[in-house]
C-alpha cells in the first residue's frame, strides 16, 4: 500500500480519477474497429457503474479529458488535493511525452497506465511507452476492460 492509499483508507472512501488524453474525446467515431463504438461519455458512465457496484470502497470516481499536454500536467500536479489514484490513458503522448513522464514521477498519487488497444501489435512507435516505468501498473489491449482492471487494481490495493 502506498502512502496515498493508506491515507485513502482513513477517509470516507477512495477517490479515483480517470484521465484521458488527446483524441479520446472522439471515441465512438474514431477508428471504431480499433477503439470500439462507445463514446467517451458512454465509457465513463459504464466505468462509474462498474466502480460503484463492484467496489463500495470507492467513494468518488471522477473523469477528465484533455487534448493538451500542459492541461494534463496541471491535472496531475493538483491530483493530490483530491485523488488517491489515477487511471491514465495518455493516448499518443504515451509514446513520446517526457513532460508527462516527469509529472507522473514527481506526484505522490499512484498512476495506472491504460490503453484501449493492444499497442504492442500496431505501428512500431506505439510499442514504446515513456510513462510505463513511472506508473505502478499498466493494462491494455482489452478495450473498456483495461480501464476496469486498472480501477480494480487501485481499489483492491487500497483495501489490502
Ligand atoms: C491509445 C493508443 C495510442 O497509441 C493512441 O495514440 C491513442 C489511444 C489506446 O487507448 O489504445 O490515442 O492510447
mmCIF file of C-alpha atoms and ligand atoms in Angstrom:
data_model
loop_
_atom_site.group_PDB
_atom_site.id
_atom_site.type_symbol
_atom_site.label_atom_id
_atom_site.label_comp_id
_atom_site.label_asym_id
_atom_site.label_seq_id
_atom_site.Cartn_x
_atom_site.Cartn_y
_atom_site.Cartn_z
ATOM 1 C CA UNK A 1 0.000 0.000 0.000
ATOM 2 C CA UNK A 2 1.381 3.421 -0.939
ATOM 3 C CA UNK A 3 1.190 6.398 1.434
ATOM 4 C CA UNK A 4 -1.536 7.876 -0.749
ATOM 5 C CA UNK A 5 -3.542 4.672 -0.452
ATOM 6 C CA UNK A 6 -3.028 4.465 3.316
ATOM 7 C CA UNK A 7 -4.375 7.984 3.550
ATOM 8 C CA UNK A 8 -7.395 6.975 1.483
ATOM 9 C CA UNK A 9 -8.262 4.230 3.947
ATOM 10 C CA UNK A 10 -8.790 6.906 6.592
ATOM 11 C CA UNK A 11 -11.307 8.844 4.546
ATOM 12 C CA UNK A 12 -14.939 8.197 3.690
ATOM 13 C CA UNK A 13 -13.943 6.347 0.545
ATOM 14 C CA UNK A 14 -11.319 6.028 -2.113
ATOM 15 C CA UNK A 15 -11.277 8.890 -4.577
ATOM 16 C CA UNK A 16 -10.122 7.986 -8.084
ATOM 17 C CA UNK A 17 -9.677 9.930 -11.319
ATOM 18 C CA UNK A 18 -9.966 8.502 -14.830
ATOM 19 C CA UNK A 19 -7.891 10.809 -17.035
ATOM 20 C CA UNK A 20 -7.925 10.594 -20.831
ATOM 21 C CA UNK A 21 -5.552 12.276 -23.254
ATOM 22 C CA UNK A 22 -5.746 13.634 -26.793
ATOM 23 C CA UNK A 23 -8.308 12.489 -29.335
ATOM 24 C CA UNK A 24 -10.108 10.264 -26.842
ATOM 25 C CA UNK A 25 -12.955 12.803 -26.847
ATOM 26 C CA UNK A 26 -13.642 11.378 -30.324
ATOM 27 C CA UNK A 27 -14.247 7.829 -29.109
ATOM 28 C CA UNK A 28 -17.171 6.250 -30.902
ATOM 29 C CA UNK A 29 -16.285 7.998 -34.189
ATOM 30 C CA UNK A 30 -12.538 7.472 -34.171
ATOM 31 C CA UNK A 31 -11.370 4.155 -35.683
ATOM 32 C CA UNK A 32 -14.187 2.152 -34.044
ATOM 33 C CA UNK A 33 -12.601 -1.071 -35.331
ATOM 34 C CA UNK A 34 -9.625 -0.296 -33.059
ATOM 35 C CA UNK A 35 -11.128 1.685 -30.179
ATOM 36 C CA UNK A 36 -14.696 0.364 -30.098
ATOM 37 C CA UNK A 37 -18.054 2.033 -30.559
ATOM 38 C CA UNK A 38 -18.561 3.558 -27.109
ATOM 39 C CA UNK A 39 -18.393 7.331 -26.909
ATOM 40 C CA UNK A 40 -16.268 8.833 -24.127
ATOM 41 C CA UNK A 41 -19.459 9.701 -22.260
ATOM 42 C CA UNK A 42 -20.695 6.095 -22.524
ATOM 43 C CA UNK A 43 -17.315 4.715 -21.474
ATOM 44 C CA UNK A 44 -17.307 6.980 -18.415
ATOM 45 C CA UNK A 45 -20.877 6.021 -17.485
ATOM 46 C CA UNK A 46 -20.041 2.305 -17.707
ATOM 47 C CA UNK A 47 -16.927 2.788 -15.573
ATOM 48 C CA UNK A 48 -18.890 4.719 -12.945
ATOM 49 C CA UNK A 49 -21.463 1.921 -12.785
ATOM 50 C CA UNK A 50 -18.721 -0.728 -12.565
ATOM 51 C CA UNK A 51 -16.814 1.096 -9.835
ATOM 52 C CA UNK A 52 -19.792 1.813 -7.643
ATOM 53 C CA UNK A 53 -21.319 -1.658 -7.888
ATOM 54 C CA UNK A 54 -18.076 -3.657 -7.633
ATOM 55 C CA UNK A 55 -16.109 -1.565 -5.147
ATOM 56 C CA UNK A 56 -18.035 0.062 -2.284
ATOM 57 C CA UNK A 57 -14.631 1.276 -1.058
ATOM 58 C CA UNK A 58 -14.646 3.771 -3.935
ATOM 59 C CA UNK A 59 -16.344 6.896 -2.654
ATOM 60 C CA UNK A 60 -15.701 9.011 -5.715
ATOM 61 C CA UNK A 61 -14.813 8.331 -9.347
ATOM 62 C CA UNK A 62 -14.163 11.463 -11.399
ATOM 63 C CA UNK A 63 -13.380 11.885 -15.072
ATOM 64 C CA UNK A 64 -11.306 14.336 -17.092
ATOM 65 C CA UNK A 65 -10.099 14.523 -20.677
ATOM 66 C CA UNK A 66 -7.809 16.979 -22.434
ATOM 67 C CA UNK A 67 -6.209 17.309 -25.838
ATOM 68 C CA UNK A 68 -3.450 19.452 -24.323
ATOM 69 C CA UNK A 69 -0.240 18.194 -22.733
ATOM 70 C CA UNK A 70 0.054 21.177 -20.339
ATOM 71 C CA UNK A 71 -3.501 20.740 -19.107
ATOM 72 C CA UNK A 72 -2.866 17.058 -18.403
ATOM 73 C CA UNK A 73 0.271 18.046 -16.462
ATOM 74 C CA UNK A 74 -1.701 20.619 -14.452
ATOM 75 C CA UNK A 75 -4.320 17.988 -13.582
ATOM 76 C CA UNK A 76 -1.582 15.582 -12.446
ATOM 77 C CA UNK A 77 0.078 18.283 -10.308
ATOM 78 C CA UNK A 78 -3.177 19.035 -8.486
ATOM 79 C CA UNK A 79 -4.321 15.425 -8.159
ATOM 80 C CA UNK A 80 -3.024 15.011 -4.596
ATOM 81 C CA UNK A 81 -5.603 17.542 -3.406
ATOM 82 C CA UNK A 82 -8.485 15.295 -4.365
ATOM 83 C CA UNK A 83 -7.442 11.857 -5.553
ATOM 84 C CA UNK A 84 -5.892 8.689 -4.151
ATOM 85 C CA UNK A 85 -5.207 7.115 -7.530
ATOM 86 C CA UNK A 86 -5.342 7.878 -11.244
ATOM 87 C CA UNK A 87 -6.258 5.661 -14.195
ATOM 88 C CA UNK A 88 -4.489 7.390 -17.078
ATOM 89 C CA UNK A 89 -4.713 6.857 -20.828
ATOM 90 C CA UNK A 90 -2.164 9.379 -22.141
ATOM 91 C CA UNK A 91 -3.073 8.363 -25.735
ATOM 92 C CA UNK A 92 -0.387 9.379 -28.269
ATOM 93 C CA UNK A 93 1.564 11.252 -25.567
ATOM 94 C CA UNK A 94 2.357 7.834 -24.123
ATOM 95 C CA UNK A 95 4.903 7.311 -26.831
ATOM 96 C CA UNK A 96 6.978 10.477 -26.519
ATOM 97 C CA UNK A 97 5.965 12.875 -23.722
ATOM 98 C CA UNK A 98 8.830 13.073 -21.240
ATOM 99 C CA UNK A 99 6.988 16.033 -19.701
ATOM 100 C CA UNK A 100 4.072 13.773 -18.748
ATOM 101 C CA UNK A 101 6.505 11.107 -17.602
ATOM 102 C CA UNK A 102 8.224 13.606 -15.275
ATOM 103 C CA UNK A 103 4.869 14.838 -13.929
ATOM 104 C CA UNK A 104 3.763 11.284 -13.092
ATOM 105 C CA UNK A 105 7.113 10.602 -11.451
ATOM 106 C CA UNK A 106 7.002 13.678 -9.212
ATOM 107 C CA UNK A 107 3.456 13.381 -7.836
ATOM 108 C CA UNK A 108 2.613 11.266 -4.796
ATOM 109 C CA UNK A 109 -0.554 9.843 -6.323
ATOM 110 C CA UNK A 110 -0.241 6.347 -7.874
ATOM 111 C CA UNK A 111 -0.926 6.266 -11.618
ATOM 112 C CA UNK A 112 -2.008 3.220 -13.636
ATOM 113 C CA UNK A 113 -1.413 3.397 -17.416
ATOM 114 C CA UNK A 114 -4.213 2.098 -19.642
ATOM 115 C CA UNK A 115 -4.901 1.759 -23.360
ATOM 116 C CA UNK A 116 -7.945 0.518 -25.184
ATOM 117 C CA UNK A 117 -5.953 -1.101 -27.987
ATOM 118 C CA UNK A 118 -3.059 -3.532 -27.921
ATOM 119 C CA UNK A 119 -0.252 -1.042 -28.503
ATOM 120 C CA UNK A 120 2.263 -3.882 -28.916
ATOM 121 C CA UNK A 121 0.792 -5.192 -32.158
ATOM 122 C CA UNK A 122 0.232 -1.918 -34.008
ATOM 123 C CA UNK A 123 2.733 0.540 -35.520
ATOM 124 C CA UNK A 124 6.242 0.263 -34.014
ATOM 125 C CA UNK A 125 6.061 3.698 -32.362
ATOM 126 C CA UNK A 126 3.066 2.583 -30.282
ATOM 127 C CA UNK A 127 5.000 -0.204 -28.588
ATOM 128 C CA UNK A 128 7.153 2.430 -26.862
ATOM 129 C CA UNK A 129 5.774 3.862 -23.618
ATOM 130 C CA UNK A 130 7.860 6.541 -21.949
ATOM 131 C CA UNK A 131 5.473 6.655 -18.975
ATOM 132 C CA UNK A 132 5.359 2.952 -18.139
ATOM 133 C CA UNK A 133 8.277 2.851 -15.717
ATOM 134 C CA UNK A 134 6.795 5.626 -13.560
ATOM 135 C CA UNK A 135 3.328 4.053 -13.409
ATOM 136 C CA UNK A 136 2.526 1.419 -10.778
ATOM 137 C CA UNK A 137 0.856 -0.930 -13.301
ATOM 138 C CA UNK A 138 -0.429 -0.997 -16.861
ATOM 139 C CA UNK A 139 -3.399 -2.635 -18.586
ATOM 140 C CA UNK A 140 -4.000 -2.517 -22.311
ATOM 141 C CA UNK A 141 -5.496 -4.239 -25.316
ATOM 142 C CA UNK A 142 -8.831 -5.100 -23.779
ATOM 143 C CA UNK A 143 -10.995 -2.083 -24.561
ATOM 144 C CA UNK A 144 -13.003 -0.774 -21.616
ATOM 145 C CA UNK A 145 -11.954 -3.828 -19.593
ATOM 146 C CA UNK A 146 -8.434 -2.351 -19.423
ATOM 147 C CA UNK A 147 -9.878 0.612 -17.502
ATOM 148 C CA UNK A 148 -11.926 -1.702 -15.259
ATOM 149 C CA UNK A 149 -8.808 -3.738 -14.482
ATOM 150 C CA UNK A 150 -6.992 -0.529 -13.521
ATOM 151 C CA UNK A 151 -9.844 0.584 -11.252
ATOM 152 C CA UNK A 152 -9.907 -2.866 -9.637
ATOM 153 C CA UNK A 153 -6.128 -2.742 -9.167
ATOM 154 C CA UNK A 154 -6.325 0.566 -7.322
ATOM 155 C CA UNK A 155 -9.408 -0.404 -5.304
ATOM 156 C CA UNK A 156 -8.003 -3.776 -4.251
ATOM 157 C CA UNK A 157 -4.613 -2.300 -3.442
ATOM 158 C CA UNK A 158 -6.267 0.215 -1.157
ATOM 159 C CA UNK A 159 -8.079 -2.415 0.892
ATOM 160 C CA UNK A 160 -5.144 -4.823 1.378
HETATM 161 C C1 LIG B 1 -4.373 4.585 -27.212
HETATM 162 C C2 LIG B 1 -3.216 4.070 -28.063
HETATM 163 C C3 LIG B 1 -2.355 5.224 -28.565
HETATM 164 O O1 LIG B 1 -1.305 4.723 -29.377
HETATM 165 C C4 LIG B 1 -3.187 6.175 -29.396
HETATM 166 O O2 LIG B 1 -2.401 7.270 -29.812
HETATM 167 C C5 LIG B 1 -4.423 6.610 -28.719
HETATM 168 C C6 LIG B 1 -5.190 5.634 -27.949
HETATM 169 C C7 LIG B 1 -5.332 3.458 -26.792
HETATM 170 O O3 LIG B 1 -6.126 3.684 -25.897
HETATM 171 O O4 LIG B 1 -5.316 2.363 -27.385
HETATM 172 O O5 LIG B 1 -4.855 7.745 -28.857
HETATM 173 O O6 LIG B 1 -3.838 5.164 -26.032
#
